Amino acid sequence: FRAWRGLIEEYRDRLPVSETTPVVTLLEGGTPLIPARRVSRLTGCDVHLKVEGLNPTGSFKDRGMTVAISKAVEEGAKAVICASTGNTSASAAAYAVRAGLACAVLVPRGKIAMGKLAQALVHGARLLQVEGSFDDCLEMTRKLAENYPIALVNSVNPHRLQGQKTAAFEIVDALGDAPDVHCIPVGNAGNISAYWMGYKEYADDGVATRRPRMLGFQASGAAPLVGGAPVTHPQTIATAIRIGNPASWRLAEAARDESGGDIQAVTDRQIAAAYKLLAQEEGVFVELASAASVAGLLQAHKQGLLTPGQRVVCTVTGNGLKDPDWAISGAPSPMTIPVDAFAAASALELA
Ligand code: F0G
């Protein structure tokens, strides 16, 4: 047994670091690839979930952040900034603490899940709630990073995608080769681009014999890559991917086209159904945006895009605990009973 050392140490030779780069890590990565029995039965495929909610701050963002923050420290930054729908800000706040950097975050007011807000605040980030969208926040942070001594750690920072590509390495390392199909939620479009980079790199170096078809899924009210034009007022219950003008637009299109894949829309209703399916049939609690990958896989199955027996990986990007409000509002409200075992028995219909 050898303990996991965090993804920079595990994949050092494939990342933009040298012996002198100060490694800022919370031992992210090394997340489980869980067989999804129910989803496999529904699709006739061999489906696995890459459970990114088990990273240190509860989302895949930690992969990009360990590299981005390490490089920021190496380059002499004293402060970092990001725009976020919640997960990037949670991760930036935690890694900034680890590095001794100040951290500022801009979020769309009222549009981020409570757990994510809690994370940024508890780690001591300077959090500003902007009366606008994520896209507005990103534009503002780009301007701030241009004009003031503060380093941008959104995925327009290329170090972020370098870190995030390691998820594809882990999948190939676990399965022995690349899957046939990879399903992933798409918001600002950094992650689909990063996975494609990782899969290509492993195939180019002969570690994998093939590359998967990349299937990306946006929420239908926030699907600029599907419509081919920015969406001015994106709407979806999946606040993490409520984005109208993705920064990695071209890279995501390249991932789609080079892999023979597709980027499709799934409705909020499909997302909510997949969220419930994962929780109640697989025992995996993800956030709404994460369920878009599974909602999309079920849709692709209906469209006849899959061949029975194919190996499929769905990335589930964030932890369900991030958004307790949604989980509770969708469940029946619990009964209150007196201190009485018989009352419990009758409430549970045991008696
Ligand atoms: N899933 C979750 C849980 C996310 O938080 C995000 C992005 C995505 C999927 C989409 O990934 O942007 O690389 O296409 N969240 C960003 C944030 C925008 O600020 O936390 P993407």
mmCIF file of C-alpha atoms and ligand atoms in Angstrom:
data_model
loop_
_atom_site.group_PDB
_atom_site.id
_atom_site.type_symbol
_atom_site.label_atom_id
_atom_site.label_comp_id
_atom_site.label_asym_id
_atom_site.label_seq_id
_atom_site.Cartn_x
_atom_site.Cartn_y
_atom_site.Cartn_z
ATOM 1 C CA PHE A 1 0.000 0.000 0.000
ATOM 2 C CA ARG A 2 1.192 3.464 -0.895
ATOM 3 C CA ALA A 3 -0.811 6.514 0.194
ATOM 4 C CA TRP A 4 -2.136 8.868 -2.511
ATOM 5 C CA ARG A 5 0.130 11.923 -2.710
ATOM 6 C CA GLY A 6 -2.151 14.376 -4.529
ATOM 7 C CA LEU A 7 -2.295 14.706 -8.275
ATOM 8 C CA ILE A 8 0.781 16.878 -8.817
ATOM 9 C CA GLU A 9 3.027 14.224 -7.262
ATOM 10 C CA GLU A 10 1.132 11.344 -8.895
ATOM 11 C CA TYR A 11 1.343 12.846 -12.394
ATOM 12 C CA ARG A 12 4.309 15.211 -11.986
ATOM 13 C CA ASP A 13 5.948 14.370 -15.342
ATOM 14 C CA ARG A 14 2.736 15.281 -17.191
ATOM 15 C CA LEU A 15 2.129 18.627 -15.490
ATOM 16 C CA PRO A 16 3.715 22.092 -15.883
ATOM 17 C CA VAL A 17 5.733 21.902 -12.651
ATOM 18 C CA SER A 18 9.459 21.697 -11.871
ATOM 19 C CA GLU A 19 11.393 20.681 -8.736
ATOM 20 C CA THR A 20 11.227 24.293 -7.575
ATOM 21 C CA THR A 21 7.451 24.715 -7.937
ATOM 22 C CA PRO A 22 5.945 24.968 -4.438
ATOM 23 C CA VAL A 23 3.257 22.264 -4.392
ATOM 24 C CA VAL A 24 0.034 23.510 -2.819
ATOM 25 C CA THR A 25 -2.135 20.460 -2.254
ATOM 26 C CA LEU A 26 -4.990 19.044 -0.217
ATOM 27 C CA LEU A 27 -4.253 15.570 -1.677
ATOM 28 C CA GLU A 28 -6.954 15.997 -4.332
ATOM 29 C CA GLY A 29 -7.632 13.433 -7.076
ATOM 30 C CA GLY A 30 -7.584 9.663 -6.715
ATOM 31 C CA THR A 31 -11.390 9.704 -6.704
ATOM 32 C CA PRO A 32 -13.391 6.477 -7.009
ATOM 33 C CA LEU A 33 -14.665 5.068 -10.299
ATOM 34 C CA ILE A 34 -17.843 3.356 -9.147
ATOM 35 C CA PRO A 35 -19.759 0.789 -11.247
ATOM 36 C CA ALA A 36 -23.323 2.038 -11.786
ATOM 37 C CA ARG A 37 -25.422 -1.117 -11.804
ATOM 38 C CA ARG A 38 -28.836 0.473 -12.311
ATOM 39 C CA VAL A 39 -27.689 2.872 -15.061
ATOM 40 C CA SER A 40 -25.874 -0.030 -16.722
ATOM 41 C CA ARG A 41 -29.076 -2.093 -16.731
ATOM 42 C CA LEU A 42 -31.092 0.817 -18.143
ATOM 43 C CA THR A 43 -28.654 1.406 -21.019
ATOM 44 C CA GLY A 44 -27.210 -2.048 -21.713
ATOM 45 C CA CYS A 45 -23.744 -0.530 -21.292
ATOM 46 C CA ASP A 46 -21.002 -1.010 -18.707
ATOM 47 C CA VAL A 47 -21.353 2.332 -16.926
ATOM 48 C CA HIS A 48 -19.010 3.770 -14.305
ATOM 49 C CA LEU A 49 -19.309 6.999 -12.334
ATOM 50 C CA LYS A 50 -16.195 9.109 -11.760
ATOM 51 C CA VAL A 51 -17.208 10.567 -8.421
ATOM 52 C CA GLU A 52 -15.542 13.960 -8.280
ATOM 53 C CA GLY A 53 -17.613 15.097 -5.311
ATOM 54 C CA LEU A 54 -15.124 13.164 -3.167
ATOM 55 C CA ASN A 55 -12.359 15.694 -3.777
ATOM 56 C CA PRO A 56 -11.268 17.798 -0.753
ATOM 57 C CA THR A 57 -13.728 20.660 -1.344
ATOM 58 C CA GLY A 58 -16.362 18.437 -2.917
ATOM 59 C CA SER A 59 -15.872 19.046 -6.633
ATOM 60 C CA PHE A 60 -13.521 18.462 -9.576
ATOM 61 C CA LYS A 61 -12.341 22.062 -9.304
ATOM 62 C CA ASP A 62 -9.655 20.978 -6.814
ATOM 63 C CA ARG A 63 -7.753 19.272 -9.653
ATOM 64 C CA GLY A 64 -7.333 22.528 -11.501
ATOM 65 C CA MET A 65 -6.838 24.566 -8.371
ATOM 66 C CA THR A 66 -3.852 22.626 -6.983
ATOM 67 C CA VAL A 67 -1.953 23.406 -10.195
ATOM 68 C CA ALA A 68 -3.239 26.977 -10.655
ATOM 69 C CA ILE A 69 -2.484 27.973 -7.063
ATOM 70 C CA SER A 70 0.914 26.252 -7.043
ATOM 71 C CA LYS A 71 1.871 28.158 -10.206
ATOM 72 C CA ALA A 72 0.471 31.426 -8.808
ATOM 73 C CA VAL A 73 2.730 31.058 -5.758
ATOM 74 C CA GLU A 74 5.692 30.148 -7.968
ATOM 75 C CA GLU A 75 5.071 33.287 -10.036
ATOM 76 C CA GLY A 76 4.993 35.448 -6.894
ATOM 77 C CA ALA A 77 1.266 36.180 -6.650
ATOM 78 C CA LYS A 78 -0.015 37.505 -3.332
ATOM 79 C CA ALA A 79 -3.726 37.306 -4.155
ATOM 80 C CA VAL A 80 -6.032 35.338 -6.459
ATOM 81 C CA ILE A 81 -9.469 36.064 -7.896
ATOM 82 C CA CYS A 82 -12.189 34.087 -9.647
ATOM 83 C CA ALA A 83 -15.754 34.289 -10.875
ATOM 84 C CA SER A 84 -17.865 31.331 -9.907
ATOM 85 C CA THR A 85 -21.191 29.544 -9.809
ATOM 86 C CA GLY A 86 -19.927 28.269 -6.447
ATOM 87 C CA ASN A 87 -17.533 25.355 -6.780
ATOM 88 C CA THR A 88 -14.555 27.228 -8.201
ATOM 89 C CA SER A 89 -14.873 29.805 -5.422
ATOM 90 C CA ALA A 90 -15.041 27.093 -2.744
ATOM 91 C CA SER A 91 -11.918 25.454 -4.129
ATOM 92 C CA ALA A 92 -9.991 28.701 -4.688
ATOM 93 C CA ALA A 93 -10.798 29.808 -1.129
ATOM 94 C CA ALA A 94 -9.472 26.562 0.390
ATOM 95 C CA TYR A 95 -6.293 26.370 -1.713
ATOM 96 C CA ALA A 96 -5.590 30.062 -1.109
ATOM 97 C CA VAL A 97 -5.648 29.368 2.632
ATOM 98 C CA ARG A 98 -3.244 26.486 2.084
ATOM 99 C CA ALA A 99 -0.906 28.783 0.128
ATOM 100 C CA GLY A 100 -1.216 31.828 2.391
ATOM 101 C CA LEU A 101 -2.721 33.924 -0.407
ATOM 102 C CA ALA A 102 -5.608 36.369 -0.231
ATOM 103 C CA CYS A 103 -8.639 35.269 -2.240
ATOM 104 C CA ALA A 104 -11.458 37.288 -3.813
ATOM 105 C CA VAL A 105 -14.504 35.756 -5.472
ATOM 106 C CA LEU A 106 -17.356 37.177 -7.527
ATOM 107 C CA VAL A 107 -20.587 35.178 -7.645
ATOM 108 C CA PRO A 108 -24.015 35.830 -9.179
ATOM 109 C CA ARG A 109 -26.193 36.944 -6.261
ATOM 110 C CA GLY A 110 -28.830 34.414 -5.204
ATOM 111 C CA LYS A 111 -27.704 31.870 -7.794
ATOM 112 C CA ILE A 112 -25.215 29.704 -5.922
ATOM 113 C CA ALA A 113 -25.967 26.765 -3.612
ATOM 114 C CA MET A 114 -25.775 27.377 0.132
ATOM 115 C CA GLY A 115 -22.990 24.900 0.841
ATOM 116 C CA LYS A 116 -20.733 26.591 -1.702
ATOM 117 C CA LEU A 117 -21.392 30.017 -0.223
ATOM 118 C CA ALA A 118 -20.565 28.556 3.201
ATOM 119 C CA GLN A 119 -17.254 27.170 1.927
ATOM 120 C CA ALA A 120 -15.995 30.470 0.495
ATOM 121 C CA LEU A 121 -16.982 32.295 3.679
ATOM 122 C CA VAL A 122 -15.555 29.773 6.146
ATOM 123 C CA HIS A 123 -12.204 29.797 4.339
ATOM 124 C CA GLY A 124 -12.130 33.567 4.674
ATOM 125 C CA ALA A 125 -12.428 34.603 1.021
ATOM 126 C CA ARG A 126 -13.556 38.136 0.184
ATOM 127 C CA LEU A 127 -16.871 37.288 -1.448
ATOM 128 C CA LEU A 128 -18.822 39.770 -3.562
ATOM 129 C CA GLN A 129 -22.335 38.973 -4.733
ATOM 130 C CA VAL A 130 -22.805 40.562 -8.132
ATOM 131 C CA GLU A 131 -26.217 41.669 -9.388
ATOM 132 C CA GLY A 132 -25.682 39.861 -12.661
ATOM 133 C CA SER A 133 -24.882 36.476 -14.185
ATOM 134 C CA PHE A 134 -21.808 34.239 -13.987
ATOM 135 C CA ASP A 135 -20.830 35.559 -17.418
ATOM 136 C CA ASP A 136 -20.894 39.127 -16.039
ATOM 137 C CA CYS A 137 -18.757 38.000 -13.087
ATOM 138 C CA LEU A 138 -16.181 36.379 -15.381
ATOM 139 C CA GLU A 139 -15.886 39.484 -17.519
ATOM 140 C CA MET A 140 -15.355 41.582 -14.385
ATOM 141 C CA THR A 141 -12.663 39.287 -12.966
ATOM 142 C CA ARG A 142 -10.799 39.280 -16.281
ATOM 143 C CA LYS A 143 -10.685 43.083 -16.158
ATOM 144 C CA LEU A 144 -9.584 43.114 -12.521
ATOM 145 C CA ALA A 145 -6.762 40.625 -13.189
ATOM 146 C CA GLU A 146 -5.595 42.741 -16.142
ATOM 147 C CA ASN A 147 -5.528 45.987 -14.189
ATOM 148 C CA TYR A 148 -4.567 45.008 -10.637
ATOM 149 C CA PRO A 149 -1.965 42.736 -9.006
ATOM 150 C CA ILE A 150 -4.282 39.763 -8.588
ATOM 151 C CA ALA A 151 -3.991 36.396 -10.384
ATOM 152 C CA LEU A 152 -6.979 34.932 -12.236
ATOM 153 C CA VAL A 153 -7.698 31.269 -11.355
ATOM 154 C CA ASN A 154 -10.720 30.653 -13.573
ATOM 155 C CA SER A 155 -10.318 27.962 -16.237
ATOM 156 C CA VAL A 156 -9.145 30.612 -18.730
ATOM 157 C CA ASN A 157 -5.940 30.113 -16.705
ATOM 158 C CA PRO A 158 -4.335 27.229 -18.677
ATOM 159 C CA HIS A 159 -2.920 25.618 -15.520
ATOM 160 C CA ARG A 160 -6.476 24.772 -14.460
ATOM 161 C CA LEU A 161 -7.101 22.525 -17.481
ATOM 162 C CA GLN A 162 -3.684 20.899 -16.999
ATOM 163 C CA GLY A 163 -4.723 19.810 -13.520
ATOM 164 C CA GLN A 164 -8.188 18.743 -14.593
ATOM 165 C CA LYS A 165 -6.894 16.489 -17.398
ATOM 166 C CA THR A 166 -5.604 14.091 -14.708
ATOM 167 C CA ALA A 167 -9.143 12.763 -14.197
ATOM 168 C CA ALA A 168 -8.882 11.165 -17.655
ATOM 169 C CA PHE A 169 -5.513 9.642 -16.671
ATOM 170 C CA GLU A 170 -7.050 8.126 -13.538
ATOM 171 C CA ILE A 171 -9.898 6.590 -15.553
ATOM 172 C CA VAL A 172 -7.502 4.950 -18.023
ATOM 173 C CA ASP A 173 -5.249 3.831 -15.159
ATOM 174 C CA ALA A 174 -8.254 2.213 -13.423
ATOM 175 C CA LEU A 175 -9.901 0.597 -16.467
ATOM 176 C CA GLY A 176 -6.707 -0.390 -18.282
ATOM 177 C CA ASP A 177 -7.761 1.612 -21.364
ATOM 178 C CA ALA A 178 -9.987 4.528 -22.326
ATOM 179 C CA PRO A 179 -13.766 3.954 -22.259
ATOM 180 C CA ASP A 180 -15.797 3.953 -25.498
ATOM 181 C CA VAL A 181 -17.884 6.925 -24.417
ATOM 182 C CA HIS A 182 -17.382 9.672 -21.856
ATOM 183 C CA CYS A 183 -20.372 11.705 -20.631
ATOM 184 C CA ILE A 184 -19.844 15.022 -18.867
ATOM 185 C CA PRO A 185 -21.802 18.140 -17.852
ATOM 186 C CA VAL A 186 -20.805 21.334 -19.686
ATOM 187 C CA GLY A 187 -20.975 24.842 -18.259
ATOM 188 C CA ASN A 188 -18.010 27.106 -18.879
ATOM 189 C CA ALA A 189 -16.686 24.170 -20.979
ATOM 190 C CA GLY A 190 -13.290 23.835 -19.304
ATOM 191 C CA ASN A 191 -13.742 20.326 -17.987
ATOM 192 C CA ILE A 192 -14.780 18.629 -21.247
ATOM 193 C CA SER A 193 -11.744 20.307 -22.833
ATOM 194 C CA ALA A 194 -9.452 19.101 -20.053
ATOM 195 C CA TYR A 195 -10.664 15.478 -20.231
ATOM 196 C CA TRP A 196 -10.137 15.482 -23.990
ATOM 197 C CA MET A 197 -6.576 16.787 -23.488
ATOM 198 C CA GLY A 198 -5.920 13.997 -20.994
ATOM 199 C CA TYR A 199 -7.357 11.237 -23.172
ATOM 200 C CA LYS A 200 -5.438 12.502 -26.214
ATOM 201 C CA GLU A 201 -2.182 12.699 -24.273
ATOM 202 C CA TYR A 202 -2.472 9.121 -23.008
ATOM 203 C CA ALA A 203 -3.375 7.833 -26.490
ATOM 204 C CA ASP A 204 -0.545 9.783 -28.151
ATOM 205 C CA ASP A 205 1.934 8.312 -25.658
ATOM 206 C CA GLY A 206 0.577 4.775 -26.077
ATOM 207 C CA VAL A 207 -0.717 4.488 -22.507
ATOM 208 C CA ALA A 208 -4.226 4.024 -23.956
ATOM 209 C CA THR A 209 -4.995 2.294 -27.256
ATOM 210 C CA ARG A 210 -7.965 4.537 -28.063
ATOM 211 C CA ARG A 211 -9.854 7.704 -27.240
ATOM 212 C CA PRO A 212 -13.505 7.927 -26.177
ATOM 213 C CA ARG A 213 -16.339 9.751 -27.884
ATOM 214 C CA MET A 214 -16.981 12.825 -25.759
ATOM 215 C CA LEU A 215 -20.654 13.504 -25.028
ATOM 216 C CA GLY A 216 -21.195 16.852 -23.298
ATOM 217 C CA PHE A 217 -24.491 17.951 -21.802
ATOM 218 C CA GLN A 218 -25.774 21.441 -21.110
ATOM 219 C CA ALA A 219 -29.046 22.395 -19.412
ATOM 220 C CA SER A 220 -31.608 23.257 -22.089
ATOM 221 C CA GLY A 221 -32.120 26.788 -20.695
ATOM 222 C CA ALA A 222 -28.354 27.391 -20.745
ATOM 223 C CA ALA A 223 -27.161 25.597 -23.878
ATOM 224 C CA PRO A 224 -25.129 28.061 -25.978
ATOM 225 C CA LEU A 225 -22.934 25.312 -27.430
ATOM 226 C CA VAL A 226 -26.011 23.468 -28.648
ATOM 227 C CA GLY A 227 -27.677 26.563 -30.106
ATOM 228 C CA GLY A 228 -24.407 27.888 -31.524
ATOM 229 C CA ALA A 229 -24.820 31.349 -29.963
ATOM 230 C CA PRO A 230 -24.399 32.884 -26.504
ATOM 231 C CA VAL A 231 -27.486 32.864 -24.257
ATOM 232 C CA THR A 232 -28.090 36.257 -22.626
ATOM 233 C CA HIS A 233 -30.317 35.071 -19.781
ATOM 234 C CA PRO A 234 -29.405 31.442 -19.034
ATOM 235 C CA GLN A 235 -31.905 29.598 -16.822
ATOM 236 C CA THR A 236 -31.685 26.212 -15.107
ATOM 237 C CA ILE A 237 -32.155 24.596 -11.709
ATOM 238 C CA ALA A 238 -28.563 23.344 -12.113
ATOM 239 C CA THR A 239 -27.005 26.639 -10.972
ATOM 240 C CA ALA A 240 -23.432 25.317 -11.349
ATOM 241 C CA ILE A 241 -23.887 25.242 -15.149
ATOM 242 C CA ARG A 242 -26.083 28.332 -15.505
ATOM 243 C CA ILE A 243 -23.696 29.873 -18.031
ATOM 244 C CA GLY A 244 -24.537 31.630 -21.297
ATOM 245 C CA ASN A 245 -21.153 32.328 -22.866
ATOM 246 C CA PRO A 246 -18.613 29.598 -22.026
ATOM 247 C CA ALA A 247 -14.960 30.677 -21.935
ATOM 248 C CA SER A 248 -13.670 27.404 -23.453
ATOM 249 C CA TRP A 249 -16.186 27.442 -26.314
ATOM 250 C CA ARG A 250 -13.708 26.587 -29.106
ATOM 251 C CA LEU A 251 -11.881 23.917 -27.096
ATOM 252 C CA ALA A 252 -15.172 22.190 -26.272
ATOM 253 C CA GLU A 253 -16.209 22.192 -29.930
ATOM 254 C CA ALA A 254 -12.821 20.699 -30.812
ATOM 255 C CA ALA A 255 -13.281 17.963 -28.179
ATOM 256 C CA ARG A 256 -16.701 17.192 -29.631
ATOM 257 C CA ASP A 257 -15.561 17.146 -33.270
ATOM 258 C CA GLU A 258 -12.191 15.410 -32.880
ATOM 259 C CA SER A 259 -13.735 12.651 -30.764
ATOM 260 C CA GLY A 260 -16.759 12.097 -33.021
ATOM 261 C CA GLY A 261 -18.917 13.095 -30.075
ATOM 262 C CA ASP A 262 -21.744 15.505 -29.463
ATOM 263 C CA ILE A 263 -22.889 18.319 -27.182
ATOM 264 C CA GLN A 264 -26.583 18.099 -26.399
ATOM 265 C CA ALA A 265 -29.162 19.744 -24.169
ATOM 266 C CA VAL A 266 -31.042 18.019 -21.345
ATOM 267 C CA THR A 267 -34.063 19.562 -19.651
ATOM 268 C CA ASP A 268 -34.259 20.474 -15.977
ATOM 269 C CA ARG A 269 -36.816 17.683 -15.631
ATOM 270 C CA GLN A 270 -34.323 15.123 -17.006
ATOM 271 C CA ILE A 271 -31.602 16.487 -14.719
ATOM 272 C CA ALA A 272 -33.840 16.241 -11.646
ATOM 273 C CA ALA A 273 -34.848 12.677 -12.564
ATOM 274 C CA ALA A 274 -31.209 11.591 -12.972
ATOM 275 C CA TYR A 275 -30.314 13.272 -9.650
ATOM 276 C CA LYS A 276 -33.000 11.207 -7.936
ATOM 277 C CA LEU A 277 -31.996 8.015 -9.771
ATOM 278 C CA LEU A 278 -28.367 8.393 -8.667
ATOM 279 C CA ALA A 279 -29.374 9.035 -5.055
ATOM 280 C CA GLN A 280 -32.083 6.379 -4.783
ATOM 281 C CA GLU A 281 -30.828 3.619 -7.083
ATOM 282 C CA GLU A 282 -27.034 3.972 -7.016
ATOM 283 C CA GLY A 283 -26.484 5.406 -3.511
ATOM 284 C CA VAL A 284 -24.486 8.301 -4.943
ATOM 285 C CA PHE A 285 -25.447 11.823 -3.835
ATOM 286 C CA VAL A 286 -24.415 14.370 -6.443
ATOM 287 C CA GLU A 287 -25.422 17.942 -7.117
ATOM 288 C CA LEU A 288 -27.934 18.774 -9.852
ATOM 289 C CA ALA A 289 -25.395 19.912 -12.459
ATOM 290 C CA SER A 290 -23.510 16.634 -12.036
ATOM 291 C CA ALA A 291 -26.613 14.618 -12.853
ATOM 292 C CA ALA A 292 -26.631 16.181 -16.343
ATOM 293 C CA SER A 293 -24.050 13.583 -17.427
ATOM 294 C CA VAL A 294 -26.332 10.692 -16.480
ATOM 295 C CA ALA A 295 -29.458 12.432 -17.808
ATOM 296 C CA GLY A 296 -27.536 12.844 -21.047
ATOM 297 C CA LEU A 297 -26.413 9.218 -21.144
ATOM 298 C CA LEU A 298 -30.024 8.048 -20.776
ATOM 299 C CA GLN A 299 -30.992 10.419 -23.603
ATOM 300 C CA ALA A 300 -28.158 9.167 -25.828
ATOM 301 C CA HIS A 301 -29.350 5.607 -25.166
ATOM 302 C CA LYS A 302 -32.891 6.543 -26.271
ATOM 303 C CA GLN A 303 -31.473 8.130 -29.425
ATOM 304 C CA GLY A 304 -29.681 4.873 -30.250
ATOM 305 C CA LEU A 305 -26.237 6.459 -29.988
ATOM 306 C CA LEU A 306 -24.835 3.617 -27.859
ATOM 307 C CA THR A 307 -23.894 0.062 -28.747
ATOM 308 C CA PRO A 308 -24.812 -2.573 -26.131
ATOM 309 C CA GLY A 309 -21.861 -3.594 -23.988
ATOM 310 C CA GLN A 310 -19.929 -0.380 -24.569
ATOM 311 C CA ARG A 311 -17.908 0.920 -21.678
ATOM 312 C CA VAL A 312 -19.137 4.343 -20.554
ATOM 313 C CA VAL A 313 -17.816 6.716 -17.903
ATOM 314 C CA CYS A 314 -20.021 9.520 -16.548
ATOM 315 C CA THR A 315 -18.281 12.240 -14.583
ATOM 316 C CA VAL A 316 -20.380 13.352 -11.638
ATOM 317 C CA THR A 317 -18.713 16.640 -10.899
ATOM 318 C CA GLY A 318 -19.850 17.763 -7.438
ATOM 319 C CA ASN A 319 -21.119 16.521 -4.071
ATOM 320 C CA GLY A 320 -24.838 16.570 -3.300
ATOM 321 C CA LEU A 321 -24.144 18.055 0.142
ATOM 322 C CA LYS A 322 -23.304 21.336 -1.586
ATOM 323 C CA ASP A 323 -27.005 21.985 -2.071
ATOM 324 C CA PRO A 324 -29.014 20.719 0.921
ATOM 325 C CA ASP A 325 -31.928 23.053 0.083
ATOM 326 C CA TRP A 326 -32.664 21.250 -3.161
ATOM 327 C CA ALA A 327 -32.324 17.812 -1.574
ATOM 328 C CA ILE A 328 -34.717 18.656 1.260
ATOM 329 C CA SER A 329 -37.291 20.490 -0.830
ATOM 330 C CA GLY A 330 -37.608 17.476 -3.135
ATOM 331 C CA ALA A 331 -38.127 14.946 -0.345
ATOM 332 C CA PRO A 332 -41.213 14.192 1.767
ATOM 333 C CA SER A 333 -41.039 16.105 5.066
ATOM 334 C CA PRO A 334 -40.114 13.893 8.001
ATOM 335 C CA MET A 335 -42.690 13.011 10.692
ATOM 336 C CA THR A 336 -42.269 14.182 14.266
ATOM 337 C CA ILE A 337 -43.144 11.680 17.008
ATOM 338 C CA PRO A 338 -43.029 11.547 20.831
ATOM 339 C CA VAL A 339 -40.394 9.560 22.765
ATOM 340 C CA ASP A 340 -42.273 6.305 22.298
ATOM 341 C CA ALA A 341 -41.015 3.169 20.557
ATOM 342 C CA PHE A 342 -44.562 2.132 19.681
ATOM 343 C CA ALA A 343 -45.197 5.487 17.994
ATOM 344 C CA ALA A 344 -42.010 4.916 15.957
ATOM 345 C CA ALA A 345 -43.138 1.389 15.073
ATOM 346 C CA SER A 346 -46.526 2.569 13.898
ATOM 347 C CA ALA A 347 -45.032 5.530 11.968
ATOM 348 C CA LEU A 348 -42.687 3.076 10.245
ATOM 349 C CA GLU A 349 -45.639 0.748 9.615
ATOM 350 C CA LEU A 350 -43.862 -2.036 11.479
ATOM 351 C CA ALA A 351 -46.766 -2.530 13.860
HETATM 352 N N1 F0G B 1 -20.482 20.557 -12.655
HETATM 353 C C1 F0G B 1 -20.268 21.331 -11.585
HETATM 354 C C2 F0G B 1 -20.670 20.812 -10.256
HETATM 355 C C3 F0G B 1 -19.657 22.594 -11.735
HETATM 356 O O1 F0G B 1 -19.455 23.345 -10.657
HETATM 357 C C4 F0G B 1 -19.314 23.040 -13.017
HETATM 358 C C5 F0G B 1 -18.708 24.350 -13.223
HETATM 359 C C6 F0G B 1 -19.551 22.180 -14.098
HETATM 360 C C7 F0G B 1 -20.135 20.947 -13.887
HETATM 361 C C8 F0G B 1 -19.197 22.542 -15.500
HETATM 362 O O2 F0G B 1 -17.827 22.480 -15.716
HETATM 363 O O3 F0G B 1 -17.517 24.837 -16.405
HETATM 364 O O4 F0G B 1 -15.752 23.142 -16.806
HETATM 365 O O5 F0G B 1 -17.858 23.095 -18.118
HETATM 366 N N2 F0G B 1 -18.623 25.216 -12.309
HETATM 367 C C9 F0G B 1 -17.905 26.496 -12.433
HETATM 368 C C10 F0G B 1 -17.793 27.163 -11.070
HETATM 369 C C11 F0G B 1 -18.412 27.373 -13.497
HETATM 370 O O6 F0G B 1 -17.688 28.395 -10.994
HETATM 371 O O7 F0G B 1 -17.754 26.460 -10.071
HETATM 372 P P1 F0G B 1 -17.182 23.441 -16.831
#
